[in-house]
Coordinates of C-alpha atoms in Angstrom, one line a residue:
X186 CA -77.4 39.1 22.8
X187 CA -80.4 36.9 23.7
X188 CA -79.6 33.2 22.6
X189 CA -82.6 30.4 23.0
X190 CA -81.5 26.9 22.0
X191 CA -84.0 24.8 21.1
X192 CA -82.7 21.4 22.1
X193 CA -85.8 19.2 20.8
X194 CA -85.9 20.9 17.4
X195 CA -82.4 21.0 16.8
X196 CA -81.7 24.8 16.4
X197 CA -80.8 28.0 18.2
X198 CA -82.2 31.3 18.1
X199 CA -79.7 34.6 18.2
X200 CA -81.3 38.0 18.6
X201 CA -79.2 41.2 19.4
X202 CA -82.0 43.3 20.9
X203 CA -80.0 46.6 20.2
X204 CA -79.0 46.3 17.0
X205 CA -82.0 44.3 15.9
X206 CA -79.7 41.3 14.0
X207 CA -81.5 37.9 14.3
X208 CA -80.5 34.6 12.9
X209 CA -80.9 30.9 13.2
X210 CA -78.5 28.7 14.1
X211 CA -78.8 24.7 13.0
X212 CA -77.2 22.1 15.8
X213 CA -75.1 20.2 13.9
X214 CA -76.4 17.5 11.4
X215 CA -79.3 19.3 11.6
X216 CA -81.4 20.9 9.3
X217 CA -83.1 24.6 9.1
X218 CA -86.3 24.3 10.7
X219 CA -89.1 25.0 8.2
X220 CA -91.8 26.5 11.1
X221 CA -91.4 27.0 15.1
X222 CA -93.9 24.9 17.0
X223 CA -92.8 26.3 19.9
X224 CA -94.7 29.7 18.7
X225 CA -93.9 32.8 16.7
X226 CA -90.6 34.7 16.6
X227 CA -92.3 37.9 15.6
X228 CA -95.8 39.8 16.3
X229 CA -97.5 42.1 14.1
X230 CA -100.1 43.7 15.8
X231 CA -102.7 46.4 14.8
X232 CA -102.7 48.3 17.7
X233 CA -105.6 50.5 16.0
X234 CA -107.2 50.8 12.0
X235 CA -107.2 54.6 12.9
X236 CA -105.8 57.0 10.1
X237 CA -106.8 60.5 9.2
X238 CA -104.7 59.9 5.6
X239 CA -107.4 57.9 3.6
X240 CA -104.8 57.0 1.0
X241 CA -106.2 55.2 -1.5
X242 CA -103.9 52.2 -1.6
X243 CA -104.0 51.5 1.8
X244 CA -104.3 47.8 2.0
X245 CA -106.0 47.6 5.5
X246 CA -108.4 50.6 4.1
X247 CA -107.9 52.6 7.7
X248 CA -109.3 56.0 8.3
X249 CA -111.0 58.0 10.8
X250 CA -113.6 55.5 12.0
X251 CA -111.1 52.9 12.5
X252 CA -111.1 51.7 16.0
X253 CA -108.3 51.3 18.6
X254 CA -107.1 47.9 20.6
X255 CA -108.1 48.6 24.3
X256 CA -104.0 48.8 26.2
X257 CA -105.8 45.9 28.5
X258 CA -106.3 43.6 25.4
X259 CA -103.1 44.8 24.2
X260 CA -101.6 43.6 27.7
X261 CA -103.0 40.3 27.8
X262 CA -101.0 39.5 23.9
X263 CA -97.8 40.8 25.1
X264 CA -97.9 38.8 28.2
X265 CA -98.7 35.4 26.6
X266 CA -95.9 36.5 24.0
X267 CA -93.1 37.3 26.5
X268 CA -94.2 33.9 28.5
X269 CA -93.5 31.9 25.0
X270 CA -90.5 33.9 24.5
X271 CA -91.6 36.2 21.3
X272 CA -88.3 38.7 20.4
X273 CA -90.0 41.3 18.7
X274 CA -92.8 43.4 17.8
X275 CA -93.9 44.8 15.0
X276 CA -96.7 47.6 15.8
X277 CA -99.0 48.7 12.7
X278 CA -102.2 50.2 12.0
X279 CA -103.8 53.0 10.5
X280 CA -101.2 55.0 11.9
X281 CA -100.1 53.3 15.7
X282 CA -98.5 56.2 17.2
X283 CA -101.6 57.7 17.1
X284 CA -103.3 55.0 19.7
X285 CA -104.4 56.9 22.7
X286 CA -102.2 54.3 24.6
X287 CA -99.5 54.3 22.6
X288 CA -96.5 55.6 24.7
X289 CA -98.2 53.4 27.7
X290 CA -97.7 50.1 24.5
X291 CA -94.4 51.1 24.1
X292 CA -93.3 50.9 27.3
X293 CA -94.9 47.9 28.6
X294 CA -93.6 46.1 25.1
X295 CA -89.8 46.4 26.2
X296 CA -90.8 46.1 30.1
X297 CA -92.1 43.1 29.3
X298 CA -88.5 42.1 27.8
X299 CA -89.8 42.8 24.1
X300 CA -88.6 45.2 21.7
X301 CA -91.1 47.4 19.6
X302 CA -90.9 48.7 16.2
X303 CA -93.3 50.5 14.5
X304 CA -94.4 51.6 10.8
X305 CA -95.8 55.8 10.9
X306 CA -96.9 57.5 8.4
X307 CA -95.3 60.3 10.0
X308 CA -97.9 62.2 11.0
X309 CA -98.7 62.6 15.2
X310 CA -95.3 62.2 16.2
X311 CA -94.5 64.4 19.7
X312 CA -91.8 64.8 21.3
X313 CA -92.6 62.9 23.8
X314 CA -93.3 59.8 21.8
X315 CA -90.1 60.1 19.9
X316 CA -88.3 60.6 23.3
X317 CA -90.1 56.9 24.5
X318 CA -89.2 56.1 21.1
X319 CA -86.1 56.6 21.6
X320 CA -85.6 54.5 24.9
X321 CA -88.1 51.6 23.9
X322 CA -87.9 50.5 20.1
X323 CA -85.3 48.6 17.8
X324 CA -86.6 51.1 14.9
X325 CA -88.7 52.8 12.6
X326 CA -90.3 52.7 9.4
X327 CA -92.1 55.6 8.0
X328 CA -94.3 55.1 4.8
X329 CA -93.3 56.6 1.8
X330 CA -96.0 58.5 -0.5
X331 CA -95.9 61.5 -2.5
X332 CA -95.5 64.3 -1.8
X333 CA -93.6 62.7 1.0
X334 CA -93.7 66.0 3.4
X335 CA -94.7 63.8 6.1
X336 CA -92.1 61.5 5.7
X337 CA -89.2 63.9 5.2
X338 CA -90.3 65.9 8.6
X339 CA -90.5 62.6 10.5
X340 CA -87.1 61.3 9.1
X341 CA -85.4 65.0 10.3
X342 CA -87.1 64.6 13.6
X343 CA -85.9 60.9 14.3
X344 CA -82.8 60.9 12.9
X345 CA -81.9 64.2 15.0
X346 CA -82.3 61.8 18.2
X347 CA -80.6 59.5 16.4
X348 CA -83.4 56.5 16.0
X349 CA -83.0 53.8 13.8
X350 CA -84.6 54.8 10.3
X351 CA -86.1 52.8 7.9
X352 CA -88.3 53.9 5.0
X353 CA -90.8 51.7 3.5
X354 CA -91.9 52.2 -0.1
X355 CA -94.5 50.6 -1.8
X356 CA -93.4 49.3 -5.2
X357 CA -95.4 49.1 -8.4
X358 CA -95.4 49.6 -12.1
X359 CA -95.8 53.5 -11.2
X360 CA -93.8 53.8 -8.5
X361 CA -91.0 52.0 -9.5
X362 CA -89.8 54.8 -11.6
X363 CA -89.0 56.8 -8.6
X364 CA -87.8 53.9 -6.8
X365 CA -84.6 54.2 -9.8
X366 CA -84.5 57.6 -9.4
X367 CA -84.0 57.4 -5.6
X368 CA -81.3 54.9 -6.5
X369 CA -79.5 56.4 -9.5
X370 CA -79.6 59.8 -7.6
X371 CA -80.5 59.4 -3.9
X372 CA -82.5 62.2 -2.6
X373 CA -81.3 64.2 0.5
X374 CA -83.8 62.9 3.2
X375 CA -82.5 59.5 2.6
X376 CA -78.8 60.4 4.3
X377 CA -79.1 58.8 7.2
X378 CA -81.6 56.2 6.9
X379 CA -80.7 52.5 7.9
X380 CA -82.7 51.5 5.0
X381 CA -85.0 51.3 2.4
X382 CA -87.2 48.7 2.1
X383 CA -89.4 47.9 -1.0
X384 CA -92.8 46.1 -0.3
X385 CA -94.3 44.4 -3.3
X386 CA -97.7 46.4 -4.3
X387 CA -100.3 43.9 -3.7
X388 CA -104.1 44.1 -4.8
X389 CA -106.0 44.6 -1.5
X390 CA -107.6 47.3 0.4
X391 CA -109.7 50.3 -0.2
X392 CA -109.1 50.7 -3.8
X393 CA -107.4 47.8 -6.1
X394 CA -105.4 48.7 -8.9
X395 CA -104.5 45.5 -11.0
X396 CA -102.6 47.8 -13.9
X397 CA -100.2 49.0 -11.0
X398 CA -99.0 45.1 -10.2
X399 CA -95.6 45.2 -10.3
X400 CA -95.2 42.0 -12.6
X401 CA -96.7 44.7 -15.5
X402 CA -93.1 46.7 -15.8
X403 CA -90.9 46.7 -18.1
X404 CA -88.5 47.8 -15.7
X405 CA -88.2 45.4 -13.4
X406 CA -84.7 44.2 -14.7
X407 CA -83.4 47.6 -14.7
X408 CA -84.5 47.9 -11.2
X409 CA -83.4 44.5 -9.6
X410 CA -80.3 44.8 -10.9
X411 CA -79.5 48.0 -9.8
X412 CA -81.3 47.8 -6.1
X413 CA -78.9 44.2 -5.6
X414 CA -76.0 45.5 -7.5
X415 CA -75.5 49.3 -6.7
X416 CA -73.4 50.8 -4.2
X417 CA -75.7 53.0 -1.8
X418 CA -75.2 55.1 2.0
X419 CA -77.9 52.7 2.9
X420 CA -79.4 49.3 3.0
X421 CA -81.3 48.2 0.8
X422 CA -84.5 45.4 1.6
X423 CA -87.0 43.5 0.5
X424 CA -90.8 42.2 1.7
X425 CA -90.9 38.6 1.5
X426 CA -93.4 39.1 -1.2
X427 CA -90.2 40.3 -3.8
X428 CA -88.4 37.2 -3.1
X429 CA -89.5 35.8 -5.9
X430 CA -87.7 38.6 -8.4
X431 CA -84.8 38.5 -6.5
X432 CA -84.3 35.0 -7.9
X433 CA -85.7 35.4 -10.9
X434 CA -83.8 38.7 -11.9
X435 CA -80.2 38.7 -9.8
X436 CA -77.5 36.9 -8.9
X437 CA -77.8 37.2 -5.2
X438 CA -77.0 34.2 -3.1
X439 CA -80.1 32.2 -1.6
X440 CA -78.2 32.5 2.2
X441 CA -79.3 36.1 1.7
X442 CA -83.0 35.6 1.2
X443 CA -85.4 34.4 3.2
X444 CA -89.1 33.0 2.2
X445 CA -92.1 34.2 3.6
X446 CA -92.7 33.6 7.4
X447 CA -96.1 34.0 7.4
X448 CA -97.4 31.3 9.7
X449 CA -94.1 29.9 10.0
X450 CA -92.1 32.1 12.5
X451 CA -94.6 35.5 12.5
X452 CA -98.4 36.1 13.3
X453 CA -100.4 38.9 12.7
X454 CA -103.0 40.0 15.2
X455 CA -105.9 42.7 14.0
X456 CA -107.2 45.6 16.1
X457 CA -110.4 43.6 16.9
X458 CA -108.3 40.6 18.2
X459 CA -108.0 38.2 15.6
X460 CA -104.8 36.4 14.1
X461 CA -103.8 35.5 11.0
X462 CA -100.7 34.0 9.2
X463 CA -100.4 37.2 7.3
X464 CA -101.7 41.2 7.5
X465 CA -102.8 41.2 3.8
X466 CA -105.4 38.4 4.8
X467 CA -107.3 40.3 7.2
X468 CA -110.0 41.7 4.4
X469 CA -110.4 38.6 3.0
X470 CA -110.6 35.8 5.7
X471 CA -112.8 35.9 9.2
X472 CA -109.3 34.8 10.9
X473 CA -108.8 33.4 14.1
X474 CA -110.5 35.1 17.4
X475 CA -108.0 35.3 20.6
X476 CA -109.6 34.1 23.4
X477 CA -110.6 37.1 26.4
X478 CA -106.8 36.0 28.2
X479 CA -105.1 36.9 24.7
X480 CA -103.9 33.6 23.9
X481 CA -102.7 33.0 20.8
X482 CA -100.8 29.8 21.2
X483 CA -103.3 27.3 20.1
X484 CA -104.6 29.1 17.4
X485 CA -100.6 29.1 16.4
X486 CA -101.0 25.1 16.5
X487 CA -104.6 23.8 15.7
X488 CA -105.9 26.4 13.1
X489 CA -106.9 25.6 9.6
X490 CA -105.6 28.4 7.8
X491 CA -102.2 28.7 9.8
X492 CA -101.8 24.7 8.7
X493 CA -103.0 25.7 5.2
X494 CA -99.7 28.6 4.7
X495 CA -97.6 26.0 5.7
X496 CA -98.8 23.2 3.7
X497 CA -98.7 25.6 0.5
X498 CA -94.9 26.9 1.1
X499 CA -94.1 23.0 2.2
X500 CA -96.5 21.9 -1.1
X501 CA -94.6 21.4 -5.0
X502 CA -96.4 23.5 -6.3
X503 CA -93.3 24.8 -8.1
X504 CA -91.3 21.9 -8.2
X505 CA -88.8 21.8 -10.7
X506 CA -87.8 25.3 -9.7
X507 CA -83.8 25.9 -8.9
X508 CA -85.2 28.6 -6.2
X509 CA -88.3 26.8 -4.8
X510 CA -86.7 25.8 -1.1
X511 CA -86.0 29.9 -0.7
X512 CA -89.3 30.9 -2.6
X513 CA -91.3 28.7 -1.0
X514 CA -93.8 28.6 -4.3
X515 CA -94.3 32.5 -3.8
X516 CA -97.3 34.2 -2.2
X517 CA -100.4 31.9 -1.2
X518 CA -102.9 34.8 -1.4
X519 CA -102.2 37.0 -4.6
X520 CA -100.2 34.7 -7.5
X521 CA -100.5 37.5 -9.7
X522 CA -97.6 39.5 -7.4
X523 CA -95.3 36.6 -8.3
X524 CA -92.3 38.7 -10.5
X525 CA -90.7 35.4 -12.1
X526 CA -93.3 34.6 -14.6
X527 CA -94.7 31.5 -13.3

């Protein structure tokens, strides 16, 4: 267990790098702190926009001319983060474990005193990277999409080395009929998972599809209900970007759900080394350039946009709302993912 107390802002930090539980801890009379100025818990980082899939929702629209983060870039971020105390990685793409570099980025991740997860579509995984795998990450998501051979060879081939599995399904008013169905009847591959997670369809990317927003099914209460209710082999999570049908649709306690960290406690760095409060940005903002040592730190402090997220989730822009202190007024880029009808 790594504990960090942060004396001047009142609050502790607890991170269990094994088992990957984190949580934060309030000195008494104090309250939850609502950003960390002392920098970001969590990195996502686009190792590489490099992906020989071409799906057309792909939100970063990666494919085989994407490019790759040189490892000496990638060295400079991971230094700056383990100096400011950063728990966690979260390694993205196009498809990361297909970075030239990538076994070389895992390794030097948890060297540094860092644990790195990853998100694969499945595709490109060795044995040797699932052996360094193996000895260097917390876990790993692989993408869900049909006809999900990919995903079903990966899940065999980590959970036979016993990795950490999570499964990450993009949810919309298509999809979500198989998400029930996974549900009602879970499928084989998903024995053995840690969990699925269900990321909130959101209109960016390579192609945009504005009839398959999830705020345009009629089964959304069906779905919330049984994904928050049901009894399943595995766990069951959410994107920050569902929070707001969580609230909206269930019962479940506000302890359980947290608001979107973007530019709070998490950054997201690009392949061509710029930050930005949140991944789903990068196509529609010039973001933030690192300077050539990789520091990210004052860009954390001093930059407009990062100030702009917080001042929307700190903002009344739903006041009046029972749920706005876990919402946070929803998502600041896309309103039209919000699921509770505003």
């Amino acid at each position: 267990m790594r504990l960090t107390h942060y004396k001047d802002l009142g609050y502790s930090t607890i991170f269990n790098p094994k088992t990957g539980f984190f949580a934060r801890i309030e000195d008494k009379g104090k309250t939850e702190p609502f950003w960390s100025p002392h920098g970001p818990e969590l990195l996502d980082i686009s190792i590489t926009n490099w992906c020989d899939n071409n799906c057309s929702f792909c939100y970063r629209s990666s494919n085989q001319n994407g490019h790759h983060m040189a490892l000496s870039n990638y060295k400079k971020i991971i230094d700056r983060a383990a100096e400011i105390g950063v728990l966690q990685v979260a390694l993205g793409g196009g498809n990361p474990n297909q970075h030239p570099d990538f076994i070389k980025i895992l390794q030097y991740t948890k060297d540094s005193g860092i644990v790195p997860n990853f998100t694969t579509n499945g595709i490109g995984l060795s044995g040797t990277i699932i052996s360094v795998a193996q000895e260097c990450c917390g876990a790993i998501a692989v993408s869900a999409y049909s006809p999900y051979t990919e995903m079903r060879n990966a899940i065999t081939e980590l959970l036979t080395v016993k990795i950490k599995v999570n499964i990450h399904f993009i949810l919309d008013s298509t999809s979500i009929k198989t998400a029930i169905n996974w549900l009602t009847k879970p499928p084989d591959f998903l024995s053995g998972v840690n969990a699925l997670v269900f990321l909130n369809y959101k209109p960016t990317g390579r192609e945009i599809f504005k009839e398959r927003l999830l705020n345009k099914s009629p089964l959304l209460q069906e779905f919330f209900e049984l994904a928050t209710t049901g009894k399943h082999s595995f766990k069951i999570g959410f994107d920050s970007c569902s929070v707001s049908g969580i609230f909206a649709r269930t019962n479940t306690s506000s302890i359980l759900v947290e608001g979107c960290d973007a530019g709070r406690f998490s950054m997201f760095i690009s392949e061509d080394l710029k930050a930005y409060p949140c991944s789903f940005q990068k196509t529609i903002h010039a973001g933030d350039s690192l300077d050539e040592n990789g520091d990210f730190l004052g860009i954390w402090h001093t930059s407009e946009n990062f100030k702009s997220f917080r001042n929307y989730f700190s903002s009344d822009t739903c006041s009046g709302c029972s749920s706005q202190k876990s919402c946070l007024n929803g998502c600041p880029l896309f309103n039209n993912i919000v699921l509770c009808g505003k």
